[in-house]
Structures are given as C-alpha cells and as structure tokens.
Coordinates of C-alpha atoms in Angstrom, one line a residue:
M103 CA 17.6 27.8 -6.3
A104 CA 14.0 28.2 -7.3
P105 CA 12.1 25.1 -6.2
V106 CA 9.0 24.0 -8.1
D107 CA 8.0 21.4 -5.7
P108 CA 8.4 21.0 -1.9
H109 CA 9.2 17.4 -2.4
S110 CA 11.8 17.7 -4.9
F111 CA 15.3 19.1 -5.5
T112 CA 14.3 20.2 -9.1
D113 CA 15.0 23.8 -9.8
S114 CA 12.9 25.7 -12.0
T115 CA 15.9 27.6 -13.7
H116 CA 17.0 24.1 -15.0
P117 CA 15.9 22.7 -18.3
P118 CA 13.4 19.8 -18.0
T119 CA 14.3 16.4 -18.8
T120 CA 12.5 15.5 -22.0
H121 CA 13.5 11.9 -22.6
I122 CA 15.4 9.0 -20.6
S123 CA 16.5 5.6 -22.1
L124 CA 16.7 3.2 -19.3
T125 CA 18.6 -0.2 -19.4
L126 CA 17.7 -2.2 -16.2
Y127 CA 19.3 -5.5 -15.3
L128 CA 17.0 -7.0 -12.5
D129 CA 18.9 -9.2 -10.0
F130 CA 16.5 -11.1 -7.9
Q131 CA 19.3 -12.7 -5.9
T132 CA 20.0 -9.4 -4.5
S133 CA 16.8 -7.5 -4.8
T134 CA 18.6 -4.8 -6.8
I135 CA 18.7 -3.3 -10.4
H136 CA 21.8 -2.7 -12.1
A137 CA 21.1 0.1 -14.5
S138 CA 22.0 2.9 -16.8
S139 CA 19.9 6.1 -17.7
L140 CA 20.5 8.1 -20.6
F141 CA 19.1 11.7 -20.2
T142 CA 18.1 14.2 -22.8
L143 CA 17.4 17.7 -21.8
Q144 CA 15.1 20.3 -23.5
N145 CA 18.1 22.5 -24.1
P146 CA 22.0 22.7 -23.3
Y147 CA 22.9 23.8 -19.7
A148 CA 26.0 24.8 -18.0
G149 CA 26.4 24.8 -14.3
P150 CA 25.3 22.8 -11.2
F151 CA 22.1 20.5 -12.3
S152 CA 20.0 18.8 -9.8
L153 CA 18.4 15.5 -9.7
D154 CA 16.3 13.6 -7.2
T155 CA 17.6 10.2 -5.9
R156 CA 16.9 7.8 -3.1
S157 CA 19.1 5.0 -1.9
L158 CA 20.8 4.9 -5.1
Q159 CA 24.4 4.0 -5.6
I160 CA 25.9 6.2 -8.3
H161 CA 28.8 4.5 -10.1
S162 CA 29.7 7.1 -13.0
I163 CA 28.2 9.8 -15.1
I164 CA 29.6 10.4 -18.5
D165 CA 29.1 12.6 -21.6
P166 CA 27.9 10.0 -24.3
Q167 CA 28.6 12.5 -27.1
S168 CA 32.1 13.0 -26.3
P169 CA 34.7 10.8 -28.2
N170 CA 36.2 9.2 -25.0
N171 CA 32.9 9.3 -22.9
T172 CA 34.4 12.1 -20.8
P173 CA 33.3 11.8 -17.1
I174 CA 31.0 14.5 -15.8
P175 CA 31.8 15.6 -12.2
F176 CA 29.0 15.0 -9.8
D177 CA 28.1 15.1 -6.1
L178 CA 25.8 13.0 -4.2
S179 CA 24.6 14.7 -0.8
Q180 CA 25.8 12.5 2.2
T181 CA 23.1 13.1 4.5
P182 CA 19.7 12.3 2.9
D183 CA 16.7 14.5 3.4
P184 CA 14.2 12.2 5.3
I185 CA 11.4 13.0 2.9
K186 CA 13.2 14.1 -0.5
G187 CA 16.2 11.7 -0.5
S188 CA 19.5 12.5 -1.7
K189 CA 20.4 15.5 -4.0
L190 CA 22.4 14.5 -7.1
T191 CA 24.3 17.5 -8.5
L192 CA 26.0 17.3 -11.9
N193 CA 28.3 20.0 -13.1
L194 CA 27.3 20.3 -16.7
S195 CA 29.4 22.3 -19.4
N196 CA 26.6 23.0 -22.1
H197 CA 25.4 19.5 -22.1
T198 CA 22.1 18.4 -23.6
S199 CA 22.6 14.7 -22.6
F200 CA 24.5 12.5 -19.9
L201 CA 24.5 8.9 -19.0
I202 CA 24.3 7.7 -15.4
K203 CA 25.3 4.3 -14.2
Y204 CA 24.0 3.1 -10.8
T205 CA 22.5 0.4 -8.7
T206 CA 19.3 0.4 -6.7
S207 CA 19.0 -0.5 -3.0
P208 CA 17.2 -3.7 -1.8
S209 CA 15.3 -1.1 0.4
S210 CA 14.2 0.9 -2.6
S211 CA 10.9 2.7 -1.5
A212 CA 9.3 2.0 -5.0
L213 CA 10.0 -1.7 -5.3
Q214 CA 8.6 -4.8 -3.6
W215 CA 10.6 -7.9 -4.3
L216 CA 8.4 -10.9 -3.4
L217 CA 9.9 -14.4 -2.7
P218 CA 8.1 -17.4 -4.4
P219 CA 6.2 -18.2 -1.1
Q220 CA 4.6 -14.7 -1.2
T221 CA 3.1 -15.3 -4.7
F222 CA -0.1 -17.2 -5.7
N223 CA 1.7 -20.0 -7.6
K224 CA 4.8 -20.1 -5.1
K225 CA 7.2 -21.1 -7.8
H226 CA 8.8 -17.9 -9.0
S227 CA 9.9 -14.5 -7.6
F228 CA 7.9 -11.4 -8.4
V229 CA 8.7 -7.8 -8.4
Y230 CA 6.6 -4.6 -8.9
T231 CA 6.8 -0.8 -8.7
Q232 CA 4.7 1.9 -7.1
C233 CA 6.2 5.3 -7.8
Q234 CA 3.6 7.5 -6.6
A235 CA 4.1 10.0 -4.9
I236 CA 7.8 10.5 -4.9
H237 CA 9.3 6.9 -5.2
A238 CA 10.5 6.9 -8.9
R239 CA 13.7 8.5 -7.6
S240 CA 14.5 5.3 -5.9
I241 CA 14.6 3.5 -9.2
F242 CA 16.2 6.0 -11.4
P243 CA 17.7 9.5 -10.9
C244 CA 15.3 12.1 -12.1
Q245 CA 13.5 15.4 -11.7
D246 CA 10.9 13.6 -9.5
T247 CA 8.0 16.1 -9.7
P248 CA 4.8 16.0 -11.7
A249 CA 5.8 19.6 -12.9
V250 CA 8.3 17.8 -15.4
R251 CA 6.8 15.4 -17.9
I252 CA 9.0 12.7 -19.6
C253 CA 9.0 10.3 -22.4
Y254 CA 11.1 7.1 -22.0
S255 CA 12.3 3.9 -23.5
A256 CA 13.1 0.8 -21.2
R257 CA 15.1 -2.5 -21.8
L258 CA 14.4 -4.9 -18.9
N259 CA 17.0 -7.8 -18.7
I260 CA 15.1 -10.6 -16.8
P261 CA 15.2 -14.4 -16.2
A262 CA 13.9 -16.1 -19.2
E263 CA 11.2 -18.0 -17.3
L264 CA 9.6 -14.6 -16.3
T265 CA 7.5 -12.1 -18.2
A266 CA 7.8 -8.2 -17.9
V267 CA 4.7 -5.9 -18.4
M268 CA 5.0 -2.2 -18.2
A269 CA 2.9 1.0 -18.3
A270 CA 4.3 1.6 -21.9
R271 CA 4.0 0.1 -25.3
H272 CA 5.6 -3.2 -25.7
V273 CA 8.1 -3.4 -28.4
V274 CA 9.7 -6.9 -28.3
R275 CA 10.9 -9.8 -26.2
R276 CA 14.2 -11.0 -27.4
S277 CA 17.4 -12.9 -26.4
P278 CA 20.3 -10.5 -25.2
L279 CA 22.5 -9.1 -27.9
D280 CA 26.3 -8.6 -27.7
D281 CA 26.0 -5.0 -27.5
D282 CA 23.4 -4.9 -24.7
E283 CA 24.6 -3.4 -21.4
S284 CA 24.6 -6.2 -18.9
F285 CA 26.8 -4.5 -16.1
G286 CA 29.2 -7.4 -16.0
F287 CA 26.6 -10.0 -15.3
S288 CA 25.8 -13.2 -17.0
T289 CA 23.0 -13.0 -19.7
K290 CA 22.8 -16.8 -19.9
G291 CA 19.2 -17.9 -19.3
R292 CA 17.9 -14.5 -19.6
V293 CA 15.8 -12.3 -22.1
V294 CA 15.3 -8.6 -22.9
E295 CA 11.9 -7.0 -22.9
E296 CA 11.8 -3.5 -24.8
F297 CA 9.3 -1.1 -24.1
V298 CA 8.5 2.7 -25.2
M299 CA 6.4 5.5 -23.8
E300 CA 6.0 8.1 -26.4
L301 CA 3.5 10.4 -24.6
P302 CA 5.0 12.7 -21.9
I303 CA 4.1 11.4 -18.3
P304 CA 5.1 12.7 -14.8
P305 CA 7.7 10.3 -13.3
Y306 CA 5.2 8.9 -10.7
L307 CA 3.5 7.1 -13.6
F308 CA 6.6 5.0 -14.5
A309 CA 5.7 1.4 -13.6
F310 CA 6.6 -2.3 -14.5
A311 CA 6.1 -5.7 -13.0
V312 CA 8.0 -9.0 -13.5
G313 CA 7.0 -12.5 -12.7
E314 CA 5.1 -15.5 -14.0
I315 CA 2.5 -13.4 -15.7
D316 CA -0.4 -14.6 -18.1
N317 CA -3.3 -12.6 -19.5
R318 CA -7.1 -12.8 -20.8
E319 CA -8.6 -10.8 -23.4
V320 CA -11.6 -8.8 -22.0
G321 CA -12.2 -6.2 -24.8
P322 CA -10.8 -4.6 -28.0
R323 CA -8.6 -2.3 -25.8
T324 CA -8.1 -4.3 -22.7
R325 CA -6.4 -7.5 -21.4
V326 CA -6.4 -8.5 -17.8
Y327 CA -2.8 -9.6 -16.6
A328 CA -2.1 -11.4 -13.4
E329 CA 0.1 -14.1 -12.1
A330 CA -0.5 -17.4 -14.3
V331 CA -3.2 -18.8 -12.2
N332 CA -6.3 -19.7 -13.9
Q333 CA -8.7 -18.8 -10.9
V334 CA -7.3 -15.3 -10.6
L335 CA -7.3 -14.7 -14.3
D336 CA -10.8 -16.0 -14.8
S337 CA -12.4 -14.2 -12.0
A338 CA -10.6 -10.8 -12.9
A339 CA -11.8 -11.2 -16.6
K340 CA -15.3 -11.7 -15.4
E341 CA -15.2 -8.9 -12.8
F342 CA -13.9 -6.5 -15.6
E343 CA -15.9 -7.7 -18.5
G344 CA -17.6 -4.2 -18.8
T345 CA -14.5 -2.2 -19.1
E346 CA -15.0 -1.3 -22.8
D347 CA -18.4 0.1 -22.0
M348 CA -16.6 2.3 -19.4
I349 CA -14.0 3.4 -21.9
R350 CA -16.7 4.5 -24.4
E351 CA -18.6 6.4 -21.6
G352 CA -15.4 8.2 -20.6
E353 CA -14.8 9.2 -24.3
R354 CA -18.3 10.5 -24.6
L355 CA -18.0 12.6 -21.5
F356 CA -14.3 13.8 -21.7
G357 CA -13.1 13.3 -25.3
G358 CA -11.0 10.7 -27.0
Y359 CA -8.9 8.1 -25.1
E360 CA -5.2 9.2 -26.0
W361 CA -3.3 6.2 -24.5
G362 CA -4.1 3.4 -27.0
R363 CA -4.4 0.3 -24.7
F364 CA -6.2 0.2 -21.3
D365 CA -4.9 -3.0 -19.8
L366 CA -5.2 -4.1 -16.2
L367 CA -2.7 -5.8 -14.1
V368 CA -3.9 -7.7 -10.9
L369 CA -1.1 -7.8 -8.5
P370 CA -0.3 -10.0 -5.4
P371 CA -2.2 -9.1 -2.2
S372 CA 0.7 -6.9 -1.0
F373 CA 0.0 -4.1 -3.4
P374 CA -0.5 -1.0 -1.1
Y375 CA -3.3 0.7 -3.1
G376 CA -6.8 -0.2 -4.6
G377 CA -5.4 0.8 -7.9
M378 CA -2.9 2.9 -9.7
E379 CA -3.6 4.7 -12.8
N380 CA -0.4 3.9 -14.6
P381 CA -1.0 4.8 -18.4
R382 CA -1.9 1.8 -20.7
M383 CA -1.6 -0.7 -17.8
V384 CA -3.6 0.1 -14.6
F385 CA -2.2 -1.7 -11.5
L386 CA -4.9 -3.4 -9.2
T387 CA -5.1 -5.1 -5.8
P388 CA -6.7 -8.5 -6.0
T389 CA -9.3 -7.3 -3.2
V390 CA -11.3 -5.5 -5.9
I391 CA -12.4 -8.7 -7.3
K392 CA -15.5 -9.2 -5.5
G393 CA -17.7 -11.4 -7.9
D394 CA -20.6 -8.8 -8.3
A395 CA -18.8 -6.3 -10.7
T396 CA -18.6 -3.5 -8.1
G397 CA -14.9 -3.9 -8.0
A398 CA -15.1 -2.4 -11.5
Q399 CA -15.7 0.9 -9.8
V400 CA -12.0 0.9 -9.0
V401 CA -11.3 0.5 -12.6
A402 CA -13.6 3.3 -13.4
H403 CA -11.7 5.5 -11.2
E404 CA -8.4 4.6 -12.7
L405 CA -9.9 4.9 -16.2
A406 CA -11.0 8.4 -15.4
H407 CA -7.4 9.3 -14.6
S408 CA -6.6 8.8 -18.3
W409 CA -8.1 12.2 -18.7
T410 CA -7.7 13.9 -15.3
G411 CA -4.3 13.0 -13.6
N412 CA -2.5 11.5 -16.6
L413 CA -3.5 13.9 -19.4
I414 CA -3.8 16.9 -16.9
T415 CA -1.5 16.6 -13.8
N416 CA -1.3 18.5 -10.7
K417 CA 1.9 20.6 -10.6
N418 CA 2.9 19.1 -7.2
N419 CA 1.3 17.2 -4.3
E420 CA -0.1 20.5 -2.7
H421 CA -2.5 20.5 -5.6
F422 CA -3.4 16.8 -5.5
W423 CA -7.1 17.5 -5.6
L424 CA -6.7 18.4 -9.4
N425 CA -5.8 14.7 -10.0
E426 CA -8.2 13.2 -7.5
G427 CA -11.3 15.4 -7.0
F428 CA -11.6 15.6 -10.9
T429 CA -11.2 11.9 -11.2
T430 CA -13.7 11.0 -8.5
Y431 CA -16.1 13.1 -10.1
A432 CA -15.4 11.5 -13.5
E433 CA -15.5 7.9 -12.0
R434 CA -19.1 8.5 -10.6
R435 CA -20.3 10.0 -13.8
I436 CA -18.9 6.8 -15.5
V437 CA -20.5 4.5 -12.9
E438 CA -23.8 6.3 -13.1
A439 CA -24.0 5.8 -16.8
V440 CA -22.8 2.1 -16.8
Q441 CA -24.1 0.8 -13.5
G442 CA -27.0 3.1 -12.8
E443 CA -27.7 5.9 -10.5
K444 CA -28.1 3.7 -7.4
R445 CA -24.7 2.5 -7.7
A446 CA -23.2 6.1 -8.1
A447 CA -25.4 7.4 -5.0
L448 CA -23.9 4.5 -2.8
N449 CA -20.4 5.6 -4.0
I450 CA -21.1 9.2 -3.2
G451 CA -22.7 8.2 0.3
I452 CA -19.5 6.2 1.3
G453 CA -17.3 9.0 0.2
W454 CA -19.2 11.4 2.1
R455 CA -18.6 9.4 5.3
G456 CA -14.8 9.0 4.5
L457 CA -14.5 12.8 4.0
N458 CA -16.1 13.5 7.5
E459 CA -14.0 10.9 9.1
D460 CA -10.8 12.2 7.6
V461 CA -11.6 15.9 8.5
E462 CA -12.1 14.6 12.1
R463 CA -8.8 12.7 11.7
F464 CA -6.8 15.9 10.9
K465 CA -8.4 18.1 13.6
D466 CA -4.9 18.8 15.0
N467 CA -3.7 19.6 11.6
M468 CA -6.5 21.3 9.7
E469 CA -4.1 22.4 7.0
L470 CA -4.5 19.0 5.3
T471 CA -8.3 19.6 5.1
K472 CA -7.5 22.3 2.5
L473 CA -7.8 21.5 -1.1
K474 CA -4.7 23.6 -1.8
N475 CA -2.4 23.1 1.0
N476 CA 1.1 23.7 2.3
Q477 CA 3.1 20.5 2.4
E478 CA 6.6 21.9 3.1
G479 CA 8.3 19.5 5.3
V480 CA 5.4 17.0 5.0
D481 CA 5.7 13.5 3.5
P482 CA 3.0 13.1 0.8
D483 CA 2.5 9.6 2.0
D484 CA 1.5 10.9 5.5
A485 CA -0.7 13.5 3.9
Y486 CA -2.9 11.1 2.0
S487 CA -6.5 11.1 2.8
Q488 CA -10.0 11.1 1.3
V489 CA -10.0 15.0 1.5
P490 CA -8.6 15.7 -2.1
Y491 CA -10.9 13.0 -3.5
E492 CA -14.1 13.9 -1.8
K493 CA -13.8 17.5 -1.1
G494 CA -12.6 17.8 -4.5
F495 CA -15.6 16.0 -5.8
Q496 CA -17.9 18.1 -3.7
F497 CA -16.4 21.2 -5.0
L498 CA -16.9 20.1 -8.7
L499 CA -20.3 18.9 -7.9
R500 CA -21.2 22.4 -6.4
I501 CA -20.1 24.0 -9.6
E502 CA -22.2 21.5 -11.7
R503 CA -25.2 22.2 -9.6
Q504 CA -24.7 25.9 -10.0
V505 CA -24.3 26.0 -13.8
G506 CA -26.1 22.7 -14.8
R507 CA -24.8 19.5 -16.0
P508 CA -24.8 20.4 -19.8
A509 CA -22.9 23.5 -19.2
F510 CA -20.5 21.8 -16.7
D511 CA -19.9 19.0 -19.3
E512 CA -18.9 21.5 -22.0
F513 CA -16.5 23.2 -19.4
L514 CA -15.0 19.8 -18.6
K515 CA -14.3 18.9 -22.2
K516 CA -12.9 22.3 -23.0
Y517 CA -10.7 22.0 -19.9
I518 CA -9.1 18.7 -20.7
A519 CA -8.5 19.7 -24.4
T520 CA -6.8 23.0 -23.2
F521 CA -4.5 21.5 -20.6
K522 CA -3.7 18.1 -21.8
F523 CA -0.2 16.8 -21.4
K524 CA 0.4 19.9 -19.0
S525 CA 0.9 20.1 -15.3
I526 CA -1.2 22.8 -13.7
D527 CA -1.8 24.5 -10.3
T528 CA -5.0 25.4 -8.5
E529 CA -4.7 29.0 -9.6
T530 CA -4.6 28.1 -13.2
F531 CA -7.8 26.0 -12.9
L532 CA -9.5 28.9 -11.1
D533 CA -8.5 31.4 -13.8
F534 CA -9.7 29.1 -16.5
L535 CA -12.9 28.4 -14.4
K536 CA -13.6 32.2 -14.2
T537 CA -12.8 32.9 -17.8
N538 CA -15.2 30.2 -19.1
I539 CA -17.9 30.5 -16.5
P540 CA -18.1 34.3 -16.1
G541 CA -19.4 35.4 -12.8
I542 CA -18.9 32.1 -10.9
E543 CA -16.8 33.8 -8.3
N544 CA -19.9 35.8 -7.2
Q545 CA -22.0 32.6 -6.9
I546 CA -19.5 30.2 -5.2
D547 CA -16.9 31.3 -2.7
L548 CA -14.0 29.7 -4.6
V549 CA -11.4 30.9 -2.0
L550 CA -13.3 29.2 0.8
W551 CA -13.5 26.0 -1.2
T552 CA -9.8 25.9 -2.3
E553 CA -8.1 27.5 0.6
G554 CA -10.6 27.0 3.6
T555 CA -10.4 24.2 6.2
G556 CA -13.0 21.6 6.9
I557 CA -16.2 21.0 4.8
P558 CA -17.9 24.2 3.3
S559 CA -21.7 24.7 4.5
D560 CA -22.7 24.5 0.8
A561 CA -21.5 21.0 0.3
F562 CA -24.2 18.5 -0.4
E563 CA -24.8 15.5 1.8
P564 CA -26.1 12.8 -0.3
E565 CA -29.9 12.8 -0.8
S566 CA -30.7 9.6 -2.6
S567 CA -33.3 7.4 -1.1
V568 CA -31.2 4.3 -0.7
Y569 CA -28.5 6.4 1.2
Q570 CA -31.1 7.9 3.4
M571 CA -32.7 4.5 4.2
I572 CA -29.4 2.8 5.1
V573 CA -28.2 5.7 7.3
S574 CA -31.7 5.6 8.9
L575 CA -31.4 1.8 9.5
A576 CA -27.9 2.5 11.1
N577 CA -29.2 5.2 13.4
E578 CA -31.9 2.8 14.7
S579 CA -29.2 0.6 16.1
V580 CA -29.2 3.0 19.3
N581 CA -32.6 1.3 20.0
G582 CA -31.1 -2.2 19.6
R583 CA -32.8 -2.7 16.1
M584 CA -31.0 -4.9 13.7
P585 CA -32.0 -4.9 9.9
R586 CA -34.4 -7.6 9.1
E587 CA -33.5 -10.1 6.4
D588 CA -35.9 -8.7 3.9
E589 CA -34.5 -5.3 4.3
V590 CA -31.1 -6.6 3.4
A591 CA -32.0 -9.3 0.9
E592 CA -30.8 -7.2 -2.1
W593 CA -27.6 -5.6 -0.4
Q594 CA -24.3 -6.0 -2.0
G595 CA -21.0 -4.9 -0.5
Q596 CA -21.5 -1.2 -0.8
E597 CA -24.8 -1.2 1.1
W598 CA -23.2 -3.0 3.9
E599 CA -20.2 -0.9 4.0
L600 CA -22.3 2.3 4.2
Y601 CA -24.4 0.7 7.0
L602 CA -21.4 -0.2 9.0
D603 CA -19.7 3.0 8.5
N604 CA -22.7 4.9 9.9
L605 CA -23.2 2.8 13.0
P606 CA -22.5 4.7 16.2
K607 CA -19.1 3.9 17.6
S608 CA -20.8 3.3 20.9
I609 CA -22.5 0.2 19.7
E610 CA -22.8 -2.5 22.3
V611 CA -20.6 -5.6 21.9
S612 CA -23.6 -7.8 22.2
Q613 CA -25.1 -6.1 19.0
I614 CA -21.8 -6.6 17.2
L615 CA -22.1 -10.3 17.9
A616 CA -25.8 -10.7 17.1
L617 CA -25.2 -8.7 13.7
D618 CA -22.4 -11.0 12.9
S619 CA -24.2 -14.2 13.9
R620 CA -26.9 -13.4 11.6
Y621 CA -25.1 -11.9 8.7
K622 CA -21.5 -13.4 8.9
L623 CA -19.9 -10.1 8.1
S624 CA -16.6 -11.0 9.6
E625 CA -16.3 -13.9 7.0
S626 CA -17.3 -11.6 4.1
K627 CA -15.3 -12.2 0.8
D628 CA -15.6 -8.3 0.4
Y629 CA -12.7 -6.7 2.2
E630 CA -14.6 -3.4 2.4
V631 CA -17.3 -5.2 4.4
K632 CA -14.9 -7.3 6.4
V633 CA -12.6 -4.4 7.5
S634 CA -15.6 -2.0 8.3
F635 CA -16.9 -4.5 10.7
L636 CA -13.7 -5.5 12.3
Q637 CA -12.7 -1.9 12.8
L638 CA -16.1 -1.3 14.5
A639 CA -15.6 -4.6 16.6
I640 CA -12.2 -3.5 17.9
S641 CA -13.4 0.2 18.6
C642 CA -16.0 -1.0 20.8
G643 CA -13.7 -3.4 22.7
C644 CA -14.9 -6.6 21.3
K645 CA -11.9 -9.2 21.2
A646 CA -13.8 -12.1 19.7
Y647 CA -12.5 -11.2 16.3
H648 CA -8.7 -10.8 17.0
S649 CA -8.0 -14.0 15.0
E650 CA -9.8 -12.6 12.0
V651 CA -8.1 -9.3 12.3
E652 CA -4.7 -11.1 12.4
K653 CA -5.6 -13.1 9.4
T654 CA -6.6 -10.0 7.5
L655 CA -3.5 -8.0 8.3
K656 CA -1.3 -10.9 7.3
E657 CA -3.0 -11.7 4.1
V658 CA -3.5 -8.1 2.4
G659 CA -1.2 -5.1 2.2
R660 CA -3.7 -2.6 0.9
M661 CA -3.4 0.6 3.1
K662 CA -7.1 1.3 2.9
Y663 CA -7.3 -1.8 5.2
L664 CA -4.1 -1.4 7.1
R665 CA -4.8 2.1 8.3
P666 CA -8.1 1.6 9.9
L667 CA -7.3 -1.6 11.6
Y668 CA -3.9 -0.7 13.1
T669 CA -5.4 2.7 14.1
A670 CA -8.2 1.0 15.7
L671 CA -6.0 -1.4 17.6
V672 CA -3.7 1.3 19.0
K673 CA -6.0 4.2 19.3
G674 CA -9.7 3.3 19.1
S675 CA -10.0 0.8 21.8
G676 CA -7.6 2.4 24.4
S677 CA -6.5 -1.3 25.4
E678 CA -2.9 -1.9 26.2
D679 CA -3.5 -5.5 25.1
D680 CA -4.6 -4.3 21.8
K681 CA -1.6 -2.2 21.4
V682 CA 0.8 -5.2 22.1
F683 CA -1.4 -7.2 19.7
A684 CA -0.9 -4.6 17.0
K685 CA 2.9 -4.3 17.6
R686 CA 3.3 -8.3 17.3
L687 CA 1.2 -8.4 14.1
F688 CA 3.2 -5.8 12.5
S689 CA 6.5 -7.4 13.3
E690 CA 5.3 -10.7 11.8
A691 CA 3.5 -9.2 8.8
R692 CA 6.0 -6.4 8.0
E693 CA 8.0 -8.0 5.3
C694 CA 4.8 -8.9 3.4
Y695 CA 4.0 -5.2 3.0
H696 CA 5.3 -2.9 0.3
P697 CA 7.8 -0.2 1.7
I698 CA 5.2 2.5 1.4
A699 CA 2.6 0.6 3.6
Q700 CA 5.4 -0.3 6.0
G701 CA 6.2 3.4 6.5
V702 CA 2.6 4.3 6.9
V703 CA 1.9 1.5 9.6
E704 CA 5.1 2.6 11.6
A705 CA 3.9 6.2 11.5
I706 CA 0.7 5.0 13.1
L707 CA 2.4 2.8 15.8
A708 CA 4.8 5.7 16.5
K709 CA 2.2 8.2 17.0
Y710 CA 0.0 6.1 19.4
M711 CA 2.3 3.9 21.2

C-alpha cells in the first residue's frame, strides 16, 4: 500500500474517484440516512480497492453495468481505527464503476440532527453536515482525502414541509417518482431535491442542510439563507449586505470567481465553526451577526477560500497552512480594501496574539507549531489551532515585504491560475516560489519558516498605531489603570477583544469587577468580547460570572468559544470546584453540541481532569 494521507486508507496506486451519484433518504425519526452511491473511477481497476468509512452499515455493493447487477465482494474492517474509521475493501475485476447501498449511524461524526426545541422556531427538525477535516466518510464511503477531487450529483428525499440546501447547484424540487430509490420507505408527504456539483472538489467540501429554511437576496450573486425567522434573516442580510463588494475585490486580487453563486447559510447556534467555506454556499455560525458589519470579516475569510482552499487545496492536513495561511492573507487584503486599513490592522493584531497563545499551548508538542508537520497518528481535529492560519499569514507577509506588494500580487495570480483545481503540498509551493521569484531562498530562510518550530525571528509583530495604543492601554492595567470612556468611545468588538486578550493573566479580581461594572463586557452581544472577558475572569479565580459562563456554554456550540472556556475551567484556575462545574456543564450541554465539538471538549476534560 502507498498511502497519500496519514488520515485516509486511500492508496496512491488506486485510480481516483471522478464522480459520485448519491441518493439520500433522510430519516429524521432514527437520525439516519438510507443511501446509495454510484462511483465512477478514472480508469478500470482490478484487485483490492480501498475506501474510507466511519460508522456506516454496508448492505450491498454491485456492478451496475452487469446484466444482473452482479455483487462485488467486499470486506469492512471489524475493528475501526480510532482516527481513520473502518477500511472498506472492494475486490474489483476491471471495474470502472460500482454501486454501494448503506445506512449512516445516528452517531455520524459529520451530521448533527436537531430536534425542534433545538431550533429557532422550535417547530421542525433540522440537520446539517460538517465534513472537514475527515468526516465525509461518515456520510458516504469515499477516498476521503483532499488529494482526490470529485464531482457529484445528489438526490435528497426529505419531508415535504422542509427545504434542502447544498453546496452545489440546485436543479429541481419535485415529487418522488416511481423509479426513485426509496429503500423500502414510504414517499408519502415527501419531496426530492436534486443538486449537482460540476467542478471537482475535495470530499470535505461536501455539504447540505435540511430544515425550515428561507432566504433574503443581498446581492447579484448572494442570498442569505437561515431558518425561517424574520429576525435572523433580516439581521443577517444587513450584516452581510457588503458581500458583493468583497467578491469584486477578491476577483481584482486573485482572478475570476469560478463557482457561480456565493450564498450564505446561517446555521443554528450549535454549528462548531465560525464559518465553513463550502463552495457556492458558505456555512456560518449565528454568532458572526454582530450588528456592526465586523462579522463580515468571517465571510471575507470564507470568500477568500474560493481561491485558496477550494480552487487550490492542500494535499493532506499536514499542509493545512496552504489552505489557511493563504486564506488569512487574502481575507485581510479584502478587509483592508473594503473596510479600511484600521480594521485589517486590528484583525492582524488579534491574530498575532492568537498565534503566540497557540505556540505556548503546544509547548509540549512543538511539531504542531510547524507549518509542514507530521500528523501520523494525530486526529486533525485535535491538531487544529491558529498556527496554520497566523504563522502561514506571517510567512506570506514576510515574502510580500521582501519583494513588494505589486510583485507579490502578480505572483499570487500566477500561483492560483497554475494550480487551480489541483491539490498540492508544501514542496510544490516552494518550488513554484523559487522558480517565479528567483533568489528568494537566499533572502528568506524558507526551510526555517516551513519546517521550523515556533515563530521565526523575522515575523512581524503588528506596528499599527491603533494596535500599539490598545496593547499599551492593556499593559497599564498592572498599575490599576482602566481605560477612560473617552478612550473607548469608538471601540467596537475587535478593539475590546484585542484589549482583553492583552491584559495580564495576573490581573486582580477587583479590576475585573470594576471593568465589567463600567463597560458591561460580560453582557456583550459580541461573543468574541464576552468569551475573552469570561476566560479572563475564570483564569484569575473570579467566580462571580459562573452563571454567565453556564449560559454561554449552553447556548452556543462554536469551538472557538468552547475551547478557551472549558480549558480555563479545568486548567486555568486550578480550582477543583471549577473542574466539577465544567464536568456538570458538559454533561448537560453535550447533546446540543455537534459531534466534532463533543470530541474536542471530551479531549480537554480527559487531559486536565
């Protein structure tokens, strides 16, 4: 076997899948999907052929081109790998296609099934997917590695009162037909929604959601979708009304937008990420709707992925910085052009702080502070951090400062045009860099940046006046100084977040209470501010905000907030009471979190308790 990815059973000697035709019957009663997937391979293959699966029940595999639907022998490994799942081995005989019938598990790691009480309207069930990094295999068998790109079509059989959306082109909503596969289940009161993705994508970008969903038009290429709640839809439409300006700026910087639509889906609060760059339809947490348009920076990041990540993709998660470092750089260029240099500078400042904190977090595993790292035996969800985002951004900024922005812009356009719809590794990027910017390896230590641990000495701490002013104010807190109201009169969430993140962890409880008394940070509608404040309060032993911590951890499932708050409770304060509090909170809130988030919190509790 010649593996291409430490997180996949995919064999490099096997032909890649080029197309999958999926039929999915969504059973909300059992939280399962009854499904069939028709695979097309790049070329005929004979011999054992490997696919990734997780928690799937395989019913049959047949040759759809044979007169009698001849069964294809297969074997599903009985003992799942704790990271990769179960290996499905088909014994092919010069096949180019095969049809697999299977059922997903209620515990599918990609799916969250929400009961009506867990939704905004509390009337209908809701389900959504999150396939990054290696969770597509829990929805359908596949070569679940970004090294393999697929096109697909999908038929979703769903209750008629619900609507399906997908990160693909919508074809039709129709009544079930007699020849539709329904797996022996009734089609009464149900509809079929058809979608097609004609551009090749890595499997982690497969995405759909089904629920009581409506939309608002916000631009020529963009609708905002969400649960059919006017307040949510209207506030989202206002927050993201500048999306078309960002798309145009992205096209100016990086070339034409290839994906047609750029729609946005605001999911229920349990969504574990800020955003997910699914092509044609970005998935978003409702916590990015802040009322001041700064939430649009998350949209800028997911938009930037349309070029770096979706068009050009890391070959596997060991090169994740190629997705996220480039996208963080591109996001900040878009924000700078659309919202101004001050907003971009604050964004960079917050990122710099996050990078330093995560390098400290991994001090016992410095391998994960490298841009190109070894993830053999490492769950990519556990390896997730700001390092690929912010160290990757710093590396590209270092190159830009060396060669100048105009030259670097030309390089970026050429890079994207050269590798679009390809999956590449760090070596491929460095070879392209050295070919197109001759001598760059003599000016920047490329090996230190990509293979060295920690933060290189030639990284740039932000220099903007607004960043320096806020950090200076935070440093003055050691003398008991609190910002005056005239100093913070124009501050938005990002300014407060930067201030709080730079306060010393040794700050007195009395200062925490006084700061909140004046500025009501614990009650902020901006979760970035609220969580930064609560994390600080926990870390310095202040228990006055436990009720607010409990409320926050029970109403949102975004891992950006769960990680620091649970970690502060079980590690930061050193209090046994806080550990007991954290354990109780998780036991009560667990079912409201997506399976990926559940796993992350469980790992935190296991490590420190």
